[in-house]
XYZ file of C-alpha atoms in Angstrom:
238
model
C -19.283 -44.555 24.532
C -21.157 -46.903 21.862
C -22.455 -43.822 20.639
C -19.693 -41.982 19.965
C -18.059 -44.760 17.938
C -21.381 -44.891 16.044
C -20.870 -41.351 15.456
C -17.129 -41.713 14.161
C -18.069 -44.132 11.498
C -20.950 -41.672 10.669
C -18.376 -39.069 10.108
C -16.419 -41.400 8.095
C -19.294 -42.473 6.030
C -19.991 -38.702 5.382
C -16.441 -37.946 4.510
C -16.266 -40.837 2.065
C -19.424 -39.443 0.183
C -17.700 -36.171 0.073
C -14.464 -37.185 -1.167
C -14.415 -39.095 -4.437
C -10.688 -37.707 -5.267
C -7.965 -36.705 -2.858
C -9.160 -33.442 -2.492
C -12.748 -32.525 -1.435
C -15.160 -30.869 -3.739
C -17.970 -29.196 -2.248
C -18.844 -27.958 -5.319
C -19.765 -31.337 -7.046
C -23.082 -30.811 -9.510
C -25.618 -33.177 -8.925
C -27.077 -34.664 -11.807
C -27.898 -38.072 -11.644
C -29.461 -40.637 -9.517
C -26.634 -42.005 -7.848
C -25.330 -38.234 -7.247
C -28.882 -37.638 -5.485
C -28.772 -40.863 -3.216
C -24.978 -39.858 -2.537
C -26.155 -36.187 -1.445
C -28.894 -37.155 0.691
C -27.104 -39.245 2.282
C -24.388 -36.868 2.958
C -27.292 -34.706 4.391
C -28.636 -37.512 6.734
C -25.251 -38.504 8.226
C -23.902 -34.860 8.373
C -27.029 -34.027 10.364
C -26.433 -37.113 12.777
C -22.918 -35.746 13.336
C -23.906 -32.430 13.939
C -25.889 -33.023 17.034
C -23.298 -35.573 18.261
C -22.379 -33.247 20.899
C -18.208 -33.618 21.561
C -18.232 -34.766 18.330
C -20.196 -32.052 16.641
C -16.566 -30.104 16.078
C -14.625 -32.386 14.443
C -12.535 -31.467 11.118
C -14.469 -32.955 8.109
C -11.449 -31.960 5.868
C -8.908 -34.059 8.723
C -11.251 -36.863 8.315
C -11.458 -36.550 4.548
C -7.722 -37.054 4.801
C -6.992 -39.977 6.707
C -9.883 -41.309 5.096
C -8.403 -40.950 1.450
C -5.040 -42.203 2.937
C -6.552 -45.361 4.240
C -8.273 -45.876 0.940
C -5.081 -44.829 -1.253
C -2.254 -45.823 0.132
C -0.330 -49.310 0.655
C 1.118 -48.442 4.032
C -0.049 -45.675 6.916
C 2.051 -43.930 9.516
C 0.243 -45.650 12.097
C -0.279 -49.455 12.783
C -3.574 -51.042 13.307
C -2.889 -51.694 17.025
C -2.028 -48.166 17.597
C -4.908 -46.835 15.678
C -7.099 -49.053 18.065
C -5.541 -47.570 21.278
C -5.819 -44.102 20.186
C -9.115 -44.528 19.483
C -10.224 -46.035 22.761
C -8.309 -43.318 24.572
C -10.409 -40.681 22.553
C -13.575 -42.527 23.323
C -12.843 -42.843 27.333
C -11.573 -39.073 27.113
C -14.975 -38.433 25.406
C -17.133 -40.268 27.560
C -15.767 -38.738 30.693
C -16.421 -35.245 29.646
C -20.135 -36.082 28.498
C -20.352 -37.696 31.986
C -19.070 -34.909 33.806
C -21.034 -32.131 32.005
C -24.642 -34.318 32.676
C -23.536 -34.824 36.294
C -23.046 -31.185 36.635
C -25.974 -29.784 34.504
C -28.185 -32.273 36.727
C -26.520 -30.998 40.145
C -27.445 -27.523 39.250
C -31.213 -28.723 38.261
C -31.729 -30.801 41.724
C -30.569 -27.569 43.831
C -33.183 -25.158 41.810
C -35.660 -27.753 41.659
C -35.724 -28.658 45.896
C -36.579 -25.167 46.039
C -40.249 -25.247 44.184
C -43.398 -25.423 46.204
C -44.245 -28.864 47.314
C -41.217 -30.830 46.389
C -39.548 -32.642 49.379
C -36.213 -33.734 49.474
C -34.825 -36.964 51.365
C -31.732 -37.342 52.921
C -30.107 -39.451 50.170
C -31.184 -36.770 47.815
C -34.067 -38.341 46.280
C -36.626 -35.485 45.180
C -40.606 -36.100 45.301
C -43.716 -34.670 44.803
C -47.126 -36.108 46.160
C -49.406 -35.610 43.143
C -52.313 -37.918 44.838
C -51.928 -39.709 48.150
C -53.194 -43.099 48.108
C -54.950 -44.989 50.675
C -54.005 -48.756 50.120
C -51.034 -50.522 51.520
C -47.606 -49.543 51.373
C -44.931 -52.787 49.951
C -42.087 -53.887 51.914
C -38.582 -54.472 50.362
C -39.889 -58.036 49.405
C -43.065 -56.790 47.562
C -43.997 -56.904 43.842
C -45.542 -54.092 42.843
C -47.251 -53.188 39.805
C -46.780 -49.418 38.421
C -47.236 -46.951 35.390
C -44.599 -44.874 34.959
C -43.376 -42.055 32.489
C -39.713 -41.097 32.008
C -38.283 -37.601 31.280
C -35.005 -35.962 30.952
C -34.838 -33.035 33.408
C -35.242 -30.603 30.383
C -38.901 -32.237 30.021
C -38.610 -34.382 27.159
C -40.730 -37.793 27.378
C -38.137 -40.946 26.902
C -40.844 -43.685 27.761
C -43.982 -44.321 29.346
C -46.006 -47.602 30.183
C -49.143 -45.378 30.101
C -51.749 -46.913 27.650
C -49.630 -49.996 27.583
C -49.386 -52.739 29.758
C -48.222 -51.672 33.606
C -44.687 -52.547 34.683
C -44.477 -55.266 37.451
C -41.355 -55.793 39.308
C -39.619 -56.617 42.909
C -38.894 -53.180 44.839
C -35.381 -53.731 45.287
C -34.730 -54.766 41.563
C -34.702 -50.890 40.078
C -32.914 -48.006 40.650
C -32.215 -46.794 44.055
C -34.557 -43.991 43.694
C -37.245 -46.014 42.643
C -37.021 -48.435 45.696
C -36.516 -45.393 48.104
C -39.913 -43.886 46.592
C -42.188 -46.889 46.377
C -41.419 -47.952 50.376
C -42.821 -44.711 51.160
C -46.091 -45.042 49.125
C -49.378 -46.528 49.300
C -51.345 -48.296 46.453
C -53.502 -45.417 44.809
C -50.709 -42.715 44.958
C -48.899 -40.739 42.140
C -45.768 -39.246 42.493
C -43.512 -37.303 40.554
C -39.762 -38.535 41.505
C -36.617 -36.177 40.519
C -33.710 -38.610 40.894
C -30.451 -37.686 40.804
C -27.554 -39.426 38.929
C -26.158 -41.169 41.855
C -29.727 -42.770 42.509
C -30.540 -43.565 39.242
C -28.654 -45.381 36.582
C -25.162 -43.163 36.716
C -22.815 -44.253 34.215
C -24.455 -47.745 33.568
C -26.072 -46.939 30.498
C -26.639 -49.802 28.247
C -26.399 -50.098 24.449
C -28.598 -47.823 22.487
C -30.052 -46.358 25.346
C -32.106 -42.936 25.267
C -30.295 -42.448 28.404
C -27.154 -40.614 29.011
C -24.297 -41.203 31.400
C -24.573 -39.641 34.740
C -27.806 -37.824 33.962
C -30.231 -36.813 36.508
C -34.077 -38.249 35.703
C -37.540 -37.398 36.447
C -40.210 -39.855 36.810
C -43.854 -39.845 37.163
C -45.252 -42.793 39.232
C -48.469 -44.741 40.124
C -48.244 -47.448 42.248
C -51.243 -49.329 41.436
C -50.806 -52.527 42.998
C -48.816 -55.189 45.353
C -48.306 -58.445 44.686
C -46.052 -61.296 45.867
C -42.186 -61.774 44.814
C -41.193 -62.286 41.567
C -38.389 -62.124 39.351
C -39.736 -59.984 36.582
C -38.587 -56.496 36.400
C -39.090 -53.036 34.492
C -36.648 -52.902 31.687
C -32.994 -51.664 33.148
C -30.887 -49.020 30.872
């Protein structure tokens, strides 16, 4: 939802740049440093808006009309309270659409992925592939584990990784359900690839500024390095 609000602000900024008068002039001549800066900022925010998913099809001229009325009229046809209510309702509708779209895409991915050689599916719907089977001990629900991990979107795009940096330490039960289930089956030294459906991942609980999307399925490479005593530390939660 915060991403959508940011994109609407971007849209407003872009429209403001494009509207020096009541009617947009898209043939403005770029002749001064201010013109150049304005144009470059317009391109920058325009690209962000275009990549905004549900917001990429906004009517820029309608945005320009609303922005100009807000700047040039003392009284508007809508109160601040009504504006806030309408925008919040819009954000909620857009969030629901995005969540439903991600959930459907994730379900389709999981359905195809489970048929691939070496992929195993548990009763909960977690899918995993054993890359390397370790020979060390297995953690229990009270264990503190040390791992290296890499997180991917289902399209293969890498989101983040601890590899090459400090490994992540956390209690087995302080992570997403998909991780907990997998770790309780792994031995120290094991490397697994996890395919985590939304309900075993972060679901709709996507934090502000997170690179993750609500209700998306996720892929993890996990290496279980060590088991220690309990602690309160944990990996970043989105």
